[in-house]
Amino acid sequence: IAASLHEVGGNANEDRARLQDMASDLREAFFLVAIIGEFNAGKSTFINALLGEPLLPMGVTPTTEAIELVRYGAQAIRVPTLRGDSSTREWVHPNTGAPGVALVDTPGTGSVFQRHETTAKGFLHRSDLVIFVVNAKRALAEAERIYLDLAKQYGKKIILVVNQIDLLEPTERVTVRRFVEQQVKQTLDLSPLIFLVSAKEALNGGDGGIGAVKAHLRGVFA
């Protein structure tokens, strides 16, 4: 199908590229979990919390300029290898959730690097599940609504994670959850599962709400 679309030209070339990507993922038996969000939402920290160690680089500035792909493997490989045109760095870790599951840290939306947003949008179509990470202090900025709408258009299963709740008082957490629920329902007609977490606390030895996320993902992967 992808080969025949090459003859059509025009916008069909985008569909052709997507089909080729999907065929490649099927050959490699990936279940892709894409982690999307603005650069300061703590996506890399969230993935590290799922893995149980600080594997991916973290920082207060946009640190992810390429796709960070963490494949499942019985033994961790903590030095990444470059794939394809060097836009993807590949890691291996036993805590991705299950054999065959790959976690994908995408460049942050709304970052100072325009190429980040282009890369993140281009990767959405390949995912089997989208985990959208938002900052508890500024949940659902306009750029985030755009990306959520795009994921919805692609027909992706979406989970919302409100990160950095350690910065909020208990009463504020209730308010933020209610606000996020209302906004995604009113503006996008979505009712995704919402988890409130502190990935930082989880990496420092606590649970930080990550346990509930892991439990849900185990059910998805089963």
PDB file of C-alpha atoms in Angstrom, residues 25-222:
ATOM      1  CA  ASP A  25       7.167  -1.175  14.180  1.00  0.00           C
ATOM      2  CA  LEU A  26       5.155  -4.340  13.465  1.00  0.00           C
ATOM      3  CA  ARG A  27       8.243  -6.131  12.166  1.00  0.00           C
ATOM      4  CA  GLU A  28      10.106  -5.242  15.350  1.00  0.00           C
ATOM      5  CA  ALA A  29       7.109  -6.261  17.544  1.00  0.00           C
ATOM      6  CA  PHE A  30       6.938  -2.929  19.392  1.00  0.00           C
ATOM      7  CA  PHE A  31       4.116  -1.798  21.635  1.00  0.00           C
ATOM      8  CA  LEU A  32       4.954   1.884  21.621  1.00  0.00           C
ATOM      9  CA  VAL A  33       4.091   4.084  24.573  1.00  0.00           C
ATOM     10  CA  ALA A  34       4.702   7.715  23.630  1.00  0.00           C
ATOM     11  CA  ILE A  35       5.216  10.211  26.450  1.00  0.00           C
ATOM     12  CA  ILE A  36       4.163  13.670  25.244  1.00  0.00           C
ATOM     13  CA  GLY A  37       4.114  17.064  26.956  1.00  0.00           C
ATOM     14  CA  GLU A  38       5.748  20.453  27.289  1.00  0.00           C
ATOM     15  CA  PHE A  39       9.493  20.578  27.939  1.00  0.00           C
ATOM     16  CA  ASN A  40       9.107  21.539  31.622  1.00  0.00           C
ATOM     17  CA  ALA A  41       6.471  18.937  32.494  1.00  0.00           C
ATOM     18  CA  GLY A  42       9.044  16.399  33.672  1.00  0.00           C
ATOM     19  CA  LYS A  43       8.566  13.728  30.988  1.00  0.00           C
ATOM     20  CA  SER A  44      12.094  12.318  31.273  1.00  0.00           C
ATOM     21  CA  THR A  45      11.833  12.270  35.070  1.00  0.00           C
ATOM     22  CA  PHE A  46       8.494  10.474  34.775  1.00  0.00           C
ATOM     23  CA  ILE A  47       9.992   7.796  32.509  1.00  0.00           C
ATOM     24  CA  ASN A  48      12.945   7.398  34.870  1.00  0.00           C
ATOM     25  CA  ALA A  49      10.475   6.920  37.734  1.00  0.00           C
ATOM     26  CA  LEU A  50       8.760   4.150  35.763  1.00  0.00           C
ATOM     27  CA  LEU A  51      12.150   2.540  35.115  1.00  0.00           C
ATOM     28  CA  GLY A  52      13.213   2.931  38.745  1.00  0.00           C
ATOM     29  CA  GLU A  53      16.473   4.751  38.018  1.00  0.00           C
ATOM     30  CA  PRO A  54      17.729   8.000  36.394  1.00  0.00           C
ATOM     31  CA  LEU A  55      18.500   6.484  32.989  1.00  0.00           C
ATOM     32  CA  LEU A  56      17.494   9.397  30.728  1.00  0.00           C
ATOM     33  CA  PRO A  57      18.989  12.900  31.055  1.00  0.00           C
ATOM     34  CA  MET A  58      16.892  15.368  33.044  1.00  0.00           C
ATOM     35  CA  GLY A  59      17.041  19.127  33.479  1.00  0.00           C
ATOM     36  CA  VAL A  60      15.176  22.418  33.768  1.00  0.00           C
ATOM     37  CA  THR A  61      16.017  23.331  30.167  1.00  0.00           C
ATOM     38  CA  PRO A  62      14.940  21.397  27.035  1.00  0.00           C
ATOM     39  CA  THR A  63      17.276  18.391  27.296  1.00  0.00           C
ATOM     40  CA  THR A  64      15.562  16.043  24.832  1.00  0.00           C
ATOM     41  CA  GLU A  65      16.487  17.038  21.287  1.00  0.00           C
ATOM     42  CA  ALA A  66      16.005  13.556  19.841  1.00  0.00           C
ATOM     43  CA  ILE A  67      13.622  10.681  20.357  1.00  0.00           C
ATOM     44  CA  GLU A  68      14.699   8.656  23.388  1.00  0.00           C
ATOM     45  CA  LEU A  69      13.511   5.084  22.774  1.00  0.00           C
ATOM     46  CA  VAL A  70      13.734   2.656  25.711  1.00  0.00           C
ATOM     47  CA  ARG A  71      13.258  -0.932  24.555  1.00  0.00           C
ATOM     48  CA  TYR A  72      12.590  -3.885  26.831  1.00  0.00           C
ATOM     49  CA  GLY A  73      15.579  -6.092  27.568  1.00  0.00           C
ATOM     50  CA  ALA A  74      16.491  -8.513  30.341  1.00  0.00           C
ATOM     51  CA  GLN A  75      19.708  -6.559  30.979  1.00  0.00           C
ATOM     52  CA  ALA A  76      19.898  -2.768  31.026  1.00  0.00           C
ATOM     53  CA  ILE A  77      22.080  -1.004  28.459  1.00  0.00           C
ATOM     54  CA  ARG A  78      22.778   2.431  29.902  1.00  0.00           C
ATOM     55  CA  VAL A  79      24.768   3.843  26.989  1.00  0.00           C
ATOM     56  CA  PRO A  80      22.459   4.706  24.075  1.00  0.00           C
ATOM     57  CA  THR A  81      22.972   3.725  20.459  1.00  0.00           C
ATOM     58  CA  LEU A  82      21.938   5.943  17.547  1.00  0.00           C
ATOM     59  CA  ARG A  83      19.328   4.736  15.076  1.00  0.00           C
ATOM     60  CA  GLY A  84      18.696   5.810  11.483  1.00  0.00           C
ATOM     61  CA  ASP A  85      19.536   9.455  10.889  1.00  0.00           C
ATOM     62  CA  SER A  86      20.702   9.857  14.513  1.00  0.00           C
ATOM     63  CA  SER A  87      17.401  11.467  15.513  1.00  0.00           C
ATOM     64  CA  THR A  88      16.637   8.497  17.773  1.00  0.00           C
ATOM     65  CA  ARG A  89      18.732   7.310  20.712  1.00  0.00           C
ATOM     66  CA  GLU A  90      17.974   3.754  21.801  1.00  0.00           C
ATOM     67  CA  TRP A  91      18.322   2.395  25.323  1.00  0.00           C
ATOM     68  CA  VAL A  92      17.496  -1.020  26.794  1.00  0.00           C
ATOM     69  CA  HIS A  93      15.942  -1.635  30.217  1.00  0.00           C
ATOM     70  CA  PRO A  94      14.022  -4.447  31.948  1.00  0.00           C
ATOM     71  CA  ASN A  95      11.415  -2.126  33.521  1.00  0.00           C
ATOM     72  CA  THR A  96       9.565  -0.811  30.455  1.00  0.00           C
ATOM     73  CA  GLY A  97       6.482  -2.677  31.650  1.00  0.00           C
ATOM     74  CA  ALA A  98       6.574  -5.964  29.736  1.00  0.00           C
ATOM     75  CA  PRO A  99       8.515  -7.748  26.981  1.00  0.00           C
ATOM     76  CA  GLY A 100       7.966  -5.980  23.666  1.00  0.00           C
ATOM     77  CA  VAL A 101       7.040  -2.654  25.259  1.00  0.00           C
ATOM     78  CA  ALA A 102       9.038   0.439  24.305  1.00  0.00           C
ATOM     79  CA  LEU A 103       8.796   3.779  26.116  1.00  0.00           C
ATOM     80  CA  VAL A 104       9.372   6.851  23.989  1.00  0.00           C
ATOM     81  CA  ASP A 105      10.446  10.204  25.386  1.00  0.00           C
ATOM     82  CA  THR A 106       9.560  12.818  22.779  1.00  0.00           C
ATOM     83  CA  PRO A 107      11.024  16.326  22.490  1.00  0.00           C
ATOM     84  CA  GLY A 108       9.044  18.811  24.534  1.00  0.00           C
ATOM     85  CA  THR A 109       6.190  20.741  22.974  1.00  0.00           C
ATOM     86  CA  GLY A 110       6.424  24.489  23.448  1.00  0.00           C
ATOM     87  CA  SER A 111      10.198  24.382  23.851  1.00  0.00           C
ATOM     88  CA  VAL A 112      12.559  26.994  22.473  1.00  0.00           C
ATOM     89  CA  PHE A 113      13.607  24.612  19.701  1.00  0.00           C
ATOM     90  CA  GLN A 114      11.061  24.514  16.866  1.00  0.00           C
ATOM     91  CA  ARG A 115      12.478  21.199  15.650  1.00  0.00           C
ATOM     92  CA  HIS A 116      11.337  19.636  18.951  1.00  0.00           C
ATOM     93  CA  GLU A 117       7.682  20.216  18.154  1.00  0.00           C
ATOM     94  CA  THR A 118       8.022  18.887  14.616  1.00  0.00           C
ATOM     95  CA  THR A 119       9.625  15.680  15.886  1.00  0.00           C
ATOM     96  CA  ALA A 120       7.032  15.163  18.617  1.00  0.00           C
ATOM     97  CA  LYS A 121       4.089  15.635  16.235  1.00  0.00           C
ATOM     98  CA  GLY A 122       5.627  13.308  13.674  1.00  0.00           C
ATOM     99  CA  PHE A 123       5.965  10.523  16.248  1.00  0.00           C
ATOM    100  CA  LEU A 124       2.375  10.550  17.538  1.00  0.00           C
ATOM    101  CA  HIS A 125       1.023   8.424  14.689  1.00  0.00           C
ATOM    102  CA  ARG A 126       3.351   5.539  15.567  1.00  0.00           C
ATOM    103  CA  SER A 127       2.230   5.159  19.175  1.00  0.00           C
ATOM    104  CA  ASP A 128      -0.117   2.509  20.557  1.00  0.00           C
ATOM    105  CA  LEU A 129      -0.678   4.449  23.768  1.00  0.00           C
ATOM    106  CA  VAL A 130      -0.101   8.132  24.571  1.00  0.00           C
ATOM    107  CA  ILE A 131       0.766   9.264  28.079  1.00  0.00           C
ATOM    108  CA  PHE A 132       0.362  13.021  28.215  1.00  0.00           C
ATOM    109  CA  VAL A 133       2.381  14.596  31.040  1.00  0.00           C
ATOM    110  CA  VAL A 134       1.394  18.075  32.222  1.00  0.00           C
ATOM    111  CA  ASN A 135       2.929  20.374  34.805  1.00  0.00           C
ATOM    112  CA  ALA A 136       0.774  20.617  37.948  1.00  0.00           C
ATOM    113  CA  LYS A 137       1.522  24.340  38.204  1.00  0.00           C
ATOM    114  CA  ARG A 138       0.353  25.182  34.675  1.00  0.00           C
ATOM    115  CA  ALA A 139      -1.808  22.314  33.542  1.00  0.00           C
ATOM    116  CA  LEU A 140      -3.236  22.314  30.011  1.00  0.00           C
ATOM    117  CA  ALA A 141      -1.636  25.254  28.282  1.00  0.00           C
ATOM    118  CA  GLU A 142      -2.819  25.969  24.740  1.00  0.00           C
ATOM    119  CA  ALA A 143       0.006  23.961  23.139  1.00  0.00           C
ATOM    120  CA  GLU A 144      -0.978  20.956  25.246  1.00  0.00           C
ATOM    121  CA  ARG A 145      -4.606  21.163  24.113  1.00  0.00           C
ATOM    122  CA  ILE A 146      -3.424  21.156  20.501  1.00  0.00           C
ATOM    123  CA  TYR A 147      -1.378  18.012  21.018  1.00  0.00           C
ATOM    124  CA  LEU A 148      -4.190  16.271  22.882  1.00  0.00           C
ATOM    125  CA  ASP A 149      -6.538  17.079  20.034  1.00  0.00           C
ATOM    126  CA  LEU A 150      -4.018  15.694  17.545  1.00  0.00           C
ATOM    127  CA  ALA A 151      -3.733  12.447  19.540  1.00  0.00           C
ATOM    128  CA  LYS A 152      -7.523  12.236  19.586  1.00  0.00           C
ATOM    129  CA  GLN A 153      -7.666  12.700  15.804  1.00  0.00           C
ATOM    130  CA  TYR A 154      -5.197   9.828  15.400  1.00  0.00           C
ATOM    131  CA  GLY A 155      -7.535   7.666  17.497  1.00  0.00           C
ATOM    132  CA  LYS A 156      -4.948   6.993  20.208  1.00  0.00           C
ATOM    133  CA  LYS A 157      -5.694   5.747  23.721  1.00  0.00           C
ATOM    134  CA  ILE A 158      -4.708   8.601  26.039  1.00  0.00           C
ATOM    135  CA  ILE A 159      -3.692   8.711  29.697  1.00  0.00           C
ATOM    136  CA  LEU A 160      -3.152  12.049  31.446  1.00  0.00           C
ATOM    137  CA  VAL A 161      -0.449  12.381  34.101  1.00  0.00           C
ATOM    138  CA  VAL A 162      -0.306  15.537  36.213  1.00  0.00           C
ATOM    139  CA  ASN A 163       3.293  15.657  37.407  1.00  0.00           C
ATOM    140  CA  GLN A 164       5.063  17.657  40.113  1.00  0.00           C
ATOM    141  CA  ILE A 165       2.176  17.509  42.581  1.00  0.00           C
ATOM    142  CA  ASP A 166       4.774  17.832  45.339  1.00  0.00           C
ATOM    143  CA  LEU A 167       4.620  21.553  44.511  1.00  0.00           C
ATOM    144  CA  LEU A 168       0.913  21.686  45.467  1.00  0.00           C
ATOM    145  CA  GLU A 169      -0.969  21.636  48.745  1.00  0.00           C
ATOM    146  CA  PRO A 170      -3.481  18.777  49.178  1.00  0.00           C
ATOM    147  CA  THR A 171      -6.442  21.067  48.531  1.00  0.00           C
ATOM    148  CA  GLU A 172      -4.748  22.432  45.410  1.00  0.00           C
ATOM    149  CA  ARG A 173      -4.351  18.910  44.050  1.00  0.00           C
ATOM    150  CA  VAL A 174      -8.099  18.379  44.194  1.00  0.00           C
ATOM    151  CA  THR A 175      -8.657  21.678  42.396  1.00  0.00           C
ATOM    152  CA  VAL A 176      -6.115  20.876  39.676  1.00  0.00           C
ATOM    153  CA  ARG A 177      -7.612  17.421  39.030  1.00  0.00           C
ATOM    154  CA  ARG A 178     -11.088  18.899  38.725  1.00  0.00           C
ATOM    155  CA  PHE A 179      -9.818  21.645  36.383  1.00  0.00           C
ATOM    156  CA  VAL A 180      -8.041  19.152  34.100  1.00  0.00           C
ATOM    157  CA  GLU A 181     -11.087  16.869  33.968  1.00  0.00           C
ATOM    158  CA  GLN A 182     -13.373  19.763  33.064  1.00  0.00           C
ATOM    159  CA  GLN A 183     -11.042  21.228  30.458  1.00  0.00           C
ATOM    160  CA  VAL A 184     -10.412  18.031  28.501  1.00  0.00           C
ATOM    161  CA  LYS A 185     -14.125  17.223  28.562  1.00  0.00           C
ATOM    162  CA  GLN A 186     -15.342  20.684  27.564  1.00  0.00           C
ATOM    163  CA  THR A 187     -12.717  21.550  24.956  1.00  0.00           C
ATOM    164  CA  LEU A 188     -11.833  18.130  23.523  1.00  0.00           C
ATOM    165  CA  ASP A 189     -14.720  15.855  24.583  1.00  0.00           C
ATOM    166  CA  LEU A 190     -12.244  13.460  26.206  1.00  0.00           C
ATOM    167  CA  SER A 191     -12.518  11.567  29.489  1.00  0.00           C
ATOM    168  CA  PRO A 192      -9.082   9.973  29.920  1.00  0.00           C
ATOM    169  CA  LEU A 193      -7.736   8.374  33.067  1.00  0.00           C
ATOM    170  CA  ILE A 194      -5.921  10.995  35.144  1.00  0.00           C
ATOM    171  CA  PHE A 195      -3.056  10.234  37.537  1.00  0.00           C
ATOM    172  CA  LEU A 196      -1.505  12.759  39.930  1.00  0.00           C
ATOM    173  CA  VAL A 197       2.169  11.960  40.509  1.00  0.00           C
ATOM    174  CA  SER A 198       5.474  13.298  41.729  1.00  0.00           C
ATOM    175  CA  ALA A 199       8.110  11.602  39.597  1.00  0.00           C
ATOM    176  CA  LYS A 200      10.789  13.372  41.640  1.00  0.00           C
ATOM    177  CA  GLU A 201       9.550  11.812  44.877  1.00  0.00           C
ATOM    178  CA  ALA A 202       9.411   8.385  43.231  1.00  0.00           C
ATOM    179  CA  LEU A 203      13.035   8.681  42.095  1.00  0.00           C
ATOM    180  CA  ASN A 204      14.029   9.718  45.611  1.00  0.00           C
ATOM    181  CA  GLY A 205      12.688   6.488  47.076  1.00  0.00           C
ATOM    182  CA  GLY A 206       9.016   7.274  47.645  1.00  0.00           C
ATOM    183  CA  ASP A 207       6.010   6.159  45.634  1.00  0.00           C
ATOM    184  CA  GLY A 208       4.886   9.561  44.368  1.00  0.00           C
ATOM    185  CA  GLY A 209       1.797   8.031  42.772  1.00  0.00           C
ATOM    186  CA  ILE A 210       3.918   6.118  40.249  1.00  0.00           C
ATOM    187  CA  GLY A 211       2.768   2.794  41.702  1.00  0.00           C
ATOM    188  CA  ALA A 212      -0.789   3.417  40.511  1.00  0.00           C
ATOM    189  CA  VAL A 213       0.439   4.244  37.004  1.00  0.00           C
ATOM    190  CA  LYS A 214       2.539   1.078  36.861  1.00  0.00           C
ATOM    191  CA  ALA A 215      -0.396  -1.031  38.052  1.00  0.00           C
ATOM    192  CA  HIS A 216      -2.631   0.362  35.316  1.00  0.00           C
ATOM    193  CA  LEU A 217      -0.005  -0.157  32.627  1.00  0.00           C
ATOM    194  CA  ARG A 218       0.472  -3.780  33.695  1.00  0.00           C
ATOM    195  CA  GLY A 219      -3.230  -4.278  33.022  1.00  0.00           C
ATOM    196  CA  VAL A 220      -2.918  -2.650  29.602  1.00  0.00           C
ATOM    197  CA  PHE A 221       0.076  -4.798  28.637  1.00  0.00           C
ATOM    198  CA  ALA A 222      -1.387  -8.060  29.981  1.00  0.00           C
TER     199      ALA A 222
END
